[in-house]
PDB file of C-alpha atoms in Angstrom:
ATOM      1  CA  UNK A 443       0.000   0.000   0.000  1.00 41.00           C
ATOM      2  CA  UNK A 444       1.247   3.415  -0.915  1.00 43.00           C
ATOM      3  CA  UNK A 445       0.792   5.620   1.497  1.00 46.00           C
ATOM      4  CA  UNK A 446       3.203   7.731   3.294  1.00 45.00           C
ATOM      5  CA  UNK A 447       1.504   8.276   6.426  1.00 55.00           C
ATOM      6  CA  UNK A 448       3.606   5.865   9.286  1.00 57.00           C
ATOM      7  CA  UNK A 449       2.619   2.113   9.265  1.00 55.00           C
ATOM      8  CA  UNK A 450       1.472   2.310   5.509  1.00 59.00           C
ATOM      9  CA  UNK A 451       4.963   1.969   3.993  1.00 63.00           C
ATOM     10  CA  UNK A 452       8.109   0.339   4.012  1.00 72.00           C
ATOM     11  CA  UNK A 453      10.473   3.269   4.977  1.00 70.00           C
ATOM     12  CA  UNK A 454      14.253   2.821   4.088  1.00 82.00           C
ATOM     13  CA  UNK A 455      15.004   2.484   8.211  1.00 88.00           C
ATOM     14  CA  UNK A 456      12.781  -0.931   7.566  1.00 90.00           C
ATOM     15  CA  UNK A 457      15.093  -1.964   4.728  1.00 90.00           C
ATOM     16  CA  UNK A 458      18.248  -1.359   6.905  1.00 92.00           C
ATOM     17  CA  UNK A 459      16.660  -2.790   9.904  1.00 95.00           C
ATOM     18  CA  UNK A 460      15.895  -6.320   7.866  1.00 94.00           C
ATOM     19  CA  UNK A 461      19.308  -6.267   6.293  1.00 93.00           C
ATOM     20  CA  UNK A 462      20.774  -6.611  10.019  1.00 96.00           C
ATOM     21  CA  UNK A 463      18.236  -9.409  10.978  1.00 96.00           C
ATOM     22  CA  UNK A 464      19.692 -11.030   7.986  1.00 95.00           C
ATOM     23  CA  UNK A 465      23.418 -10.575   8.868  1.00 95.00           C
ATOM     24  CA  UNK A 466      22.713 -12.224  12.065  1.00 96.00           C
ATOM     25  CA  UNK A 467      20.101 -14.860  10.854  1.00 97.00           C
ATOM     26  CA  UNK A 468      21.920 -17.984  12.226  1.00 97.00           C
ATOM     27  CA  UNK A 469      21.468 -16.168  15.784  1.00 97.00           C
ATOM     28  CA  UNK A 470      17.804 -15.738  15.446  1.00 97.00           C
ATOM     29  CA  UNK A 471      16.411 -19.243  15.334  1.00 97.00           C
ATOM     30  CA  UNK A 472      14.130 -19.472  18.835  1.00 95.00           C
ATOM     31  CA  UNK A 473      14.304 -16.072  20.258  1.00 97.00           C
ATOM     32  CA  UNK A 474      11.515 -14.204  21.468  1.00 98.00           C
ATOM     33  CA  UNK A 475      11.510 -10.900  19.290  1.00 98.00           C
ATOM     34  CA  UNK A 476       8.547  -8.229  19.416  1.00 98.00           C
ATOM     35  CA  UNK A 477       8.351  -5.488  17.013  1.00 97.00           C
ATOM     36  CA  UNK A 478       6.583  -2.366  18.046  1.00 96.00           C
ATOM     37  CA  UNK A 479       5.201   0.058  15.539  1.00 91.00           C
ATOM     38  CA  UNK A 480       5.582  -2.788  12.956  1.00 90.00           C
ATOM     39  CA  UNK A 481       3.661  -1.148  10.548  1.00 85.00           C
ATOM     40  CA  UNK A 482       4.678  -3.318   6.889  1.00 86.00           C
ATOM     41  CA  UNK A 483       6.230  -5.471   9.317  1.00 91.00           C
ATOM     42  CA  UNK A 484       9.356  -5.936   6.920  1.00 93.00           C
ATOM     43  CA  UNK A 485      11.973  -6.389   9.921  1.00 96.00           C
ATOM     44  CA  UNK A 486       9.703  -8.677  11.977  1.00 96.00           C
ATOM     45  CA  UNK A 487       8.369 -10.702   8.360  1.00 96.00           C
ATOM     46  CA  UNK A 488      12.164 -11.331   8.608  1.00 96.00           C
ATOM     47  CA  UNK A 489      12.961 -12.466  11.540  1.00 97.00           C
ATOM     48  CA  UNK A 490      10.108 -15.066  11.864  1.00 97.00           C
ATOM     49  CA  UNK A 491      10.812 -16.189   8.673  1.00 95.00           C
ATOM     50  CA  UNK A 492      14.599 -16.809   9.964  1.00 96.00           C
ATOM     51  CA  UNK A 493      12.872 -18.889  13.042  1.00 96.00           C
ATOM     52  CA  UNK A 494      12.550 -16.375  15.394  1.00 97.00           C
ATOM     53  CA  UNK A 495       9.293 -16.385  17.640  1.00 97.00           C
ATOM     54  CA  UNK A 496       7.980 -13.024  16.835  1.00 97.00           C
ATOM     55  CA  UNK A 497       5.248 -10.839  17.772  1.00 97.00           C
ATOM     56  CA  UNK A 498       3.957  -7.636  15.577  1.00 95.00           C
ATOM     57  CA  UNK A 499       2.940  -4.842  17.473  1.00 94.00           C
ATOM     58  CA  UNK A 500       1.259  -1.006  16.318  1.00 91.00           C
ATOM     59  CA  UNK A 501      -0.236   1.301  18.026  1.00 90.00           C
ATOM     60  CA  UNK A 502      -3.926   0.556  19.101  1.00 89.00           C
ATOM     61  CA  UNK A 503      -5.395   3.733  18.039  1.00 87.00           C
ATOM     62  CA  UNK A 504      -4.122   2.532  14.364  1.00 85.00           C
ATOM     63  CA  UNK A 505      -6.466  -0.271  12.995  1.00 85.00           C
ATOM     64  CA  UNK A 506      -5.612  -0.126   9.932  1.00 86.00           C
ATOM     65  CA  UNK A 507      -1.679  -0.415  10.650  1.00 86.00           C
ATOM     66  CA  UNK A 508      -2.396  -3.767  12.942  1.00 88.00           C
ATOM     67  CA  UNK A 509      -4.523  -4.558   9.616  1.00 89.00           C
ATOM     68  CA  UNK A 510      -1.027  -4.119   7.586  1.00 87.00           C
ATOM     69  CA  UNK A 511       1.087  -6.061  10.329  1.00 88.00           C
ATOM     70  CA  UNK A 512      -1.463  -9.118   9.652  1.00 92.00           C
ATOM     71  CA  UNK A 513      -1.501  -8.780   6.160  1.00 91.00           C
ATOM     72  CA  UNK A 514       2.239  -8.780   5.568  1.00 90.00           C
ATOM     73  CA  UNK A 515       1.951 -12.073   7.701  1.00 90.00           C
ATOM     74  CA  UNK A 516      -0.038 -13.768   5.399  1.00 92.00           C
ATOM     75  CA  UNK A 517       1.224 -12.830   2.447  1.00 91.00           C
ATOM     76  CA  UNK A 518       4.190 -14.526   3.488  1.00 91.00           C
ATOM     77  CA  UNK A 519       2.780 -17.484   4.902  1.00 94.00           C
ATOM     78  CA  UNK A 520       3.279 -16.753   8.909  1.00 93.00           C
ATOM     79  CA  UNK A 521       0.002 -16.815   9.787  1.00 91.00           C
ATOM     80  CA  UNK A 522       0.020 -17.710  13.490  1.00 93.00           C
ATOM     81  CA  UNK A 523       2.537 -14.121  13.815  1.00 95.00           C
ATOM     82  CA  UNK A 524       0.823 -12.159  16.606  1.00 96.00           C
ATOM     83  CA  UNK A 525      -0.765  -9.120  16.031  1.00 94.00           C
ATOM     84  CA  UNK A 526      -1.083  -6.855  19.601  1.00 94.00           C
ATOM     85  CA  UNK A 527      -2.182  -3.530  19.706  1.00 93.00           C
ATOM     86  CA  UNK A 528       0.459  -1.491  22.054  1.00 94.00           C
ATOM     87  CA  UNK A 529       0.712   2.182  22.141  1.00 93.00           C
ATOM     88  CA  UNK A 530       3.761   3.622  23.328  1.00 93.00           C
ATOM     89  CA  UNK A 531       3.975   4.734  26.784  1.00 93.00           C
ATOM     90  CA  UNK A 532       0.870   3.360  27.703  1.00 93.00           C
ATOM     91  CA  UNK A 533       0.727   0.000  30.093  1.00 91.00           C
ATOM     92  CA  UNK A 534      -2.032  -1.917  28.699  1.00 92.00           C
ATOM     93  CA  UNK A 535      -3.169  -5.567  29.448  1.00 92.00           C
ATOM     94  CA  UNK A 536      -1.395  -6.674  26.434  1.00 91.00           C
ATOM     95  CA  UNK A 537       1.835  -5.117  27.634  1.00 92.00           C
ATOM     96  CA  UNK A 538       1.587  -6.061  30.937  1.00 93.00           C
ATOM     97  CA  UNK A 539       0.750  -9.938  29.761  1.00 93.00           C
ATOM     98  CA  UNK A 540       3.650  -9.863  26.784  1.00 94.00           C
ATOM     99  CA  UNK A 541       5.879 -13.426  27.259  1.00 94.00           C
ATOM    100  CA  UNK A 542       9.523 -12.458  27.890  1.00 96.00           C
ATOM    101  CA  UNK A 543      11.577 -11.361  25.173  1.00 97.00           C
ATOM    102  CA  UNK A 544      15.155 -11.275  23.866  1.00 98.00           C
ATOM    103  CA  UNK A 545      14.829  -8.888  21.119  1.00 98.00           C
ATOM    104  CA  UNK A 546      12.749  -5.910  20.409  1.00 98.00           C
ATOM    105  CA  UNK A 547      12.678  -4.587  16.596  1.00 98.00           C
ATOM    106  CA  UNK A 548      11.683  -0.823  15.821  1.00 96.00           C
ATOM    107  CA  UNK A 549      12.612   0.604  12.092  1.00 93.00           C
ATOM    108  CA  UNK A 550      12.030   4.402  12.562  1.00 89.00           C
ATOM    109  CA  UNK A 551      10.263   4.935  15.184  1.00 92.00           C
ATOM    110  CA  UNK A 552      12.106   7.964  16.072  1.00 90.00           C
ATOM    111  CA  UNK A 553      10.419   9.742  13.200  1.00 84.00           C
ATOM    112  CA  UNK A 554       8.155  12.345  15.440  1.00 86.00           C
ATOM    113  CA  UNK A 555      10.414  14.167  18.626  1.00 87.00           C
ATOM    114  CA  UNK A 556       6.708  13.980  20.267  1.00 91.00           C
ATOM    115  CA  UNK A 557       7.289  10.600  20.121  1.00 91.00           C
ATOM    116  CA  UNK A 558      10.433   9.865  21.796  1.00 93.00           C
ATOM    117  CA  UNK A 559       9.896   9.851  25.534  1.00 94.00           C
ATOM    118  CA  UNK A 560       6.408   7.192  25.194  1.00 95.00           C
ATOM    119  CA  UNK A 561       8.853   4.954  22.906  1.00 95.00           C
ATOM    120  CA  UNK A 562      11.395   5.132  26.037  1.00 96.00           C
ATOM    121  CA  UNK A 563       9.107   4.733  28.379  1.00 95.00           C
ATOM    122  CA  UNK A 564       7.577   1.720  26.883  1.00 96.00           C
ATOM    123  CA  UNK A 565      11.243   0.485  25.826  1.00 97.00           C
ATOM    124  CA  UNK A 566      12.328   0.772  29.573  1.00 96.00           C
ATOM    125  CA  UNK A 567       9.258  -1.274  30.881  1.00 96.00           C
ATOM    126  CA  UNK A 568      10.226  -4.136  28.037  1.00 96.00           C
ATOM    127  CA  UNK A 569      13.641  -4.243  29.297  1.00 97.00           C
ATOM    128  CA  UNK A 570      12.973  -4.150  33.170  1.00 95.00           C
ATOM    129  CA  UNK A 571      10.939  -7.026  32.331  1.00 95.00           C
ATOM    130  CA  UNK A 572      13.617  -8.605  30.055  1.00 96.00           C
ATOM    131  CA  UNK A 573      17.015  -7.413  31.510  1.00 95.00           C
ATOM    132  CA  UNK A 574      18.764  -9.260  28.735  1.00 96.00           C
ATOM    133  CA  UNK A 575      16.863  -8.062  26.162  1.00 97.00           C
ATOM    134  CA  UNK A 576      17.788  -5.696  23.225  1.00 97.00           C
ATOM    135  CA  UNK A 577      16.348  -3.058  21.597  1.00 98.00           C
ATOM    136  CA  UNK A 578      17.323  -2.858  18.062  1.00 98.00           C
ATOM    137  CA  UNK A 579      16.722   0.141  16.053  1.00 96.00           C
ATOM    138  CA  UNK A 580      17.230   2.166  12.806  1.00 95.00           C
ATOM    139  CA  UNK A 581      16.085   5.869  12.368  1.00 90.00           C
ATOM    140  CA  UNK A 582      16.860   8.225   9.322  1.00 87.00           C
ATOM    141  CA  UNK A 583      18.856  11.421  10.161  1.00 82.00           C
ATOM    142  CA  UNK A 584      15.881  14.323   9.707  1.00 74.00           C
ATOM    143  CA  UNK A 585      17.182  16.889  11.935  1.00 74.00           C
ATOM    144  CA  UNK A 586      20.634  17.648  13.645  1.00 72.00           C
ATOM    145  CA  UNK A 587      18.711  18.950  16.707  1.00 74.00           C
ATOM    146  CA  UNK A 588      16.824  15.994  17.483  1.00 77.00           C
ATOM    147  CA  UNK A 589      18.648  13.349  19.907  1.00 81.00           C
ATOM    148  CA  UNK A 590      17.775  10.679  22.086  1.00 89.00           C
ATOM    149  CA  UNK A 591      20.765  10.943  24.723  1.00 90.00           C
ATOM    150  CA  UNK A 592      18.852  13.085  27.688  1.00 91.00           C
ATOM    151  CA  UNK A 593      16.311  10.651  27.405  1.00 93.00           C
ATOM    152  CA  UNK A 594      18.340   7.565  27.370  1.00 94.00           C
ATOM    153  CA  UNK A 595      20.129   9.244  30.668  1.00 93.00           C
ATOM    154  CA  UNK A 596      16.853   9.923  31.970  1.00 93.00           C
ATOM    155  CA  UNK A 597      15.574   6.236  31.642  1.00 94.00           C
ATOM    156  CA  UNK A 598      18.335   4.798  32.788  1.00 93.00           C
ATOM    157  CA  UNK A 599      18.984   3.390  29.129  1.00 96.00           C
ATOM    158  CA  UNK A 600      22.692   2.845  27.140  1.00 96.00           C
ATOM    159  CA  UNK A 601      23.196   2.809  23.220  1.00 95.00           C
ATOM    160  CA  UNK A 602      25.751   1.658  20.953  1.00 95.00           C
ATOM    161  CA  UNK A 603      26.335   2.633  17.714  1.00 95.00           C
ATOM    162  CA  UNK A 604      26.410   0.088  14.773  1.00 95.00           C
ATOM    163  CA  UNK A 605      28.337   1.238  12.051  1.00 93.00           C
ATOM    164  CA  UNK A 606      25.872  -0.100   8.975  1.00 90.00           C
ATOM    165  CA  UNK A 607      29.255  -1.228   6.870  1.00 90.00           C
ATOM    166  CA  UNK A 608      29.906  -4.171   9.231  1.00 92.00           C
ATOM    167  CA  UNK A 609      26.575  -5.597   8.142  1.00 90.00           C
ATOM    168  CA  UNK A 610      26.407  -4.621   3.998  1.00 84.00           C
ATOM    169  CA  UNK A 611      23.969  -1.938   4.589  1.00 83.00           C
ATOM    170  CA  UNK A 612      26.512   0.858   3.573  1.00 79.00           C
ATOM    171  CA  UNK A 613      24.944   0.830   0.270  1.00 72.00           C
ATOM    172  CA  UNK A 614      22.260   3.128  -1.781  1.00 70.00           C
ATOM    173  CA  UNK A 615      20.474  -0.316  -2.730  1.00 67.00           C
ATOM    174  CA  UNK A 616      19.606  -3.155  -0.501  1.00 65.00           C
ATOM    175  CA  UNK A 617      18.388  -6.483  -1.572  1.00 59.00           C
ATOM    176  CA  UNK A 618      17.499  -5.778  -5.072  1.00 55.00           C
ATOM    177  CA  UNK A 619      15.829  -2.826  -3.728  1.00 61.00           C
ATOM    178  CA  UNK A 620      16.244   1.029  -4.515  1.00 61.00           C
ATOM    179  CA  UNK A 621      16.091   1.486  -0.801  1.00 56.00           C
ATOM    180  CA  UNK A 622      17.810   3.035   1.330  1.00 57.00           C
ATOM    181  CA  UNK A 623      18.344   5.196  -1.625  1.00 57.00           C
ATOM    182  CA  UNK A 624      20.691   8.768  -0.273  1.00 60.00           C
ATOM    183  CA  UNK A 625      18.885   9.089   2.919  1.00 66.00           C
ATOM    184  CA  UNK A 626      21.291   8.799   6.024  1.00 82.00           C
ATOM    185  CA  UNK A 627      20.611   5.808   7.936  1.00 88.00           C
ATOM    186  CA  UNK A 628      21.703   5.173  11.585  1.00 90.00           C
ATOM    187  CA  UNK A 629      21.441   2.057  13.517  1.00 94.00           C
ATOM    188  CA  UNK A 630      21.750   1.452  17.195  1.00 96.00           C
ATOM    189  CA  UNK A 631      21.362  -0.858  20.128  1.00 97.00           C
ATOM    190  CA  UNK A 632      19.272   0.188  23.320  1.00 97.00           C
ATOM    191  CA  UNK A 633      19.933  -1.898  26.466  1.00 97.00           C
ATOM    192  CA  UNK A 634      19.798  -1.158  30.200  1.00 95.00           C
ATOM    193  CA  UNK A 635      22.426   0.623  31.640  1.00 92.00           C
ATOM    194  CA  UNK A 636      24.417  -0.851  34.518  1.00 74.00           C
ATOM    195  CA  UNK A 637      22.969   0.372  37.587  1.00 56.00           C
ATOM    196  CA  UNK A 638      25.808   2.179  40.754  1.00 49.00           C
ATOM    197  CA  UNK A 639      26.825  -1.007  41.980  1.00 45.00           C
ATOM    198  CA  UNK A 640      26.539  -3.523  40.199  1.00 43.00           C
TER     199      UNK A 640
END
């Protein structure tokens, strides 16, 4: 579907994002991944399709991009993929009842600064639940003012940068696709931060 609003697309980030699941697809076999704001659902599609035991996730308020996250599933035969409706930084039933998880997926969900502290809050929550867990995340360079680093601080969260050359997504084309295209791609890894003490 080609619409630009959010969930309706696959943005380059999602491109990027999938490229790294596939990189690291003898890793993913049985681990618990959830990808929130799934949209297209190109990085979770993926992963489950590399054995991983995902779940899709959008925003609740968005029927029609929980409508795309199932469709994507069955048009490439994964239809028993989970479809929850979670909106960021809101606890919910289905948040509070989520299995544990070792990996959480999110291809540009940085895209509104609005935005940022409800994805961090919900991100936090995940990984209280799941210290071991990961969040793993692309987001396209819009704005030199916008950053994530007070929050991060704030929530008691660490990143690392992941240089996209060290997985072949340095490139303006990506699996036979004309994505990423120019736009400037960054990828990361959220965790916990090590708390005084320990």
């Amino acid at each position: 579907v080609l619409d630009s609003q959010y969930g309706m697309y696959v943005w380059p980030c999602a491109v990027v994002l999938a490229q790294y699941l596939w990189a690291h697809r003898r890793s993913l076999p049985g681990k618990r991944v959830l990808e929130i704001g799934a949209g297209v659902s190109l990085p979770g599609v993926v992963a489950a399709r590399c054995g991983a035991q995902v779940i899709l996730s959008d925003s609740e308020e968005l029927p029609q991009c929980l409508q795309s996250c199932r469709s994507s599933c069955l048009m490439n035969r994964l239809p028993h993929v989970p479809v929850l409706g979670l909106t960021w930084g809101r606890v919910s039933p289905e948040l509070l009842s989520l299995a544990p998880i070792d990996i959480i997926l999110g291809s540009d969900v940085f895209f509104d600064p609005k935005d940022f502290e409800d994805i961090l809050t919900t991100i936090y929550f995940l990984l209280e639940k799941n210290p071991h867990a990961q969040f793993w995340t692309t987001y396209q360079v819009r704005s030199a003012d916008w950053s994530i680093e007070a929050l991060l601080h704030k929530w008691n969260l660490k990143s690392i940068h992941v240089p996209l050359h060290s997985f072949g997504a340095d490139k303006e084309h990506l699996a036979s696709s004309s994505m990423p295209g120019r736009h400037t791609i960054e990828m990361m890894i959220i965790s916990l931060a090590q708390s005084e003490g320990t």
